[in-house]
XYZ file of C-alpha atoms in Angstrom:
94
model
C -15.369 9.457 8.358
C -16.758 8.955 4.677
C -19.068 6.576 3.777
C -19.148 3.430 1.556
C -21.439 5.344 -0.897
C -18.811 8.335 -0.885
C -15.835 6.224 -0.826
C -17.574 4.297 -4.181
C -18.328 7.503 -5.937
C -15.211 8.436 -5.740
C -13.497 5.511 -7.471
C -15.808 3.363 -8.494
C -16.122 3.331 -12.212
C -13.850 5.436 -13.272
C -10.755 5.091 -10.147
C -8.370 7.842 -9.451
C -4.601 7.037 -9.857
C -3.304 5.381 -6.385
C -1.350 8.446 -4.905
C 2.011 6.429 -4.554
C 2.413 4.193 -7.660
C -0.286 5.590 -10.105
C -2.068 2.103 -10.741
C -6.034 2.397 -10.247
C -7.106 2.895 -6.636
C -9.176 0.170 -5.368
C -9.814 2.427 -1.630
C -9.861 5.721 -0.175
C -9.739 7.768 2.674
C -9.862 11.288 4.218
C -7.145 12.692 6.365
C -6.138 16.024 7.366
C -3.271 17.902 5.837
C -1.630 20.460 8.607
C -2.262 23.899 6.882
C -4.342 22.550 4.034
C -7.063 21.108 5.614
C -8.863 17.619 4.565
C -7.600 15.920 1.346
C -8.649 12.495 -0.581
C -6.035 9.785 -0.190
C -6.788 6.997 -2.917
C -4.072 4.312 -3.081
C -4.136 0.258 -4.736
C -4.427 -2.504 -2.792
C -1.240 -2.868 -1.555
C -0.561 0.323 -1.012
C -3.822 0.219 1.249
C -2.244 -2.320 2.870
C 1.017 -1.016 3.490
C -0.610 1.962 5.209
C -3.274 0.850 7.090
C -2.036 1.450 10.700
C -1.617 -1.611 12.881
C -1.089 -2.094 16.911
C 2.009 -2.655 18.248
C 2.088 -6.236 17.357
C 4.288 -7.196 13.628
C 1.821 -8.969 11.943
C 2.508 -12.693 10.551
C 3.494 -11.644 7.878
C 6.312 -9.185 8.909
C 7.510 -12.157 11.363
C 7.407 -14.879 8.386
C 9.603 -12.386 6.202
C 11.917 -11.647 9.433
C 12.481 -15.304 10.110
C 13.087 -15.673 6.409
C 15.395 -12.932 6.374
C 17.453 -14.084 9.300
C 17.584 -18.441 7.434
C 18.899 -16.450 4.612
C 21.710 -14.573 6.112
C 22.717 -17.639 8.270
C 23.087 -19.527 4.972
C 25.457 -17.354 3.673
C 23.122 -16.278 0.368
C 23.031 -13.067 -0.655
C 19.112 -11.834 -1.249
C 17.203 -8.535 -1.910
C 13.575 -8.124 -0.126
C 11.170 -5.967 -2.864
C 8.903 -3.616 -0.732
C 7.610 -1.632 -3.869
C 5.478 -2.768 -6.370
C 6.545 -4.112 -9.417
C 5.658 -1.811 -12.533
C 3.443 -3.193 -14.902
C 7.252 -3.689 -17.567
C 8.524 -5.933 -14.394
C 5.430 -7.907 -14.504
C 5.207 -8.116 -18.207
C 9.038 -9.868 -17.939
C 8.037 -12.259 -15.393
């Protein structure tokens, strides 16, 4: 386990690139790699998120965007759920 001090050394002022989408990482973490050994993991916010393991249980969110899902499909309108970020040319068109 790393501590706050590490963890804000290691992206603090100047962050490393999150490790899925290459926007500034806002937290880190160790893990071990089979055959490598232990390796930083820095990732954005919602990437953070998105990983962070979780019991058993969806979480309120997951059950809000299920229940969406399903009024959607019962209404007959075709929809597309983004799971990704959107890149910063996405954001910039609104």
């Amino acid at each position: 386990m790393i501590s706050g001090a590490e963890a804000f050394a290691r992206i603090g002022r100047t962050p490393q690139p999150c490790v899925a989408c290459g926007r500034p990482a806002t937290a880190t973490r160790i893990v071990a790699v089979p055959r490598t050994g232990s390796r930083w993991i820095d990732t954005c916010t919602p990437h953070m998120i998105a990983t962070t393991k979780t019991d058993a249980t969806p979480a309120p969110e997951s059950q809000a965007l299920s229940s969406l899902r399903d009024a959607v499909r019962q209404a007959g309108i075709e929809a597309a759920l983004l799971t990704a970020p959107l890149t910063e040319a996405e954001c910039a068109r609104g």
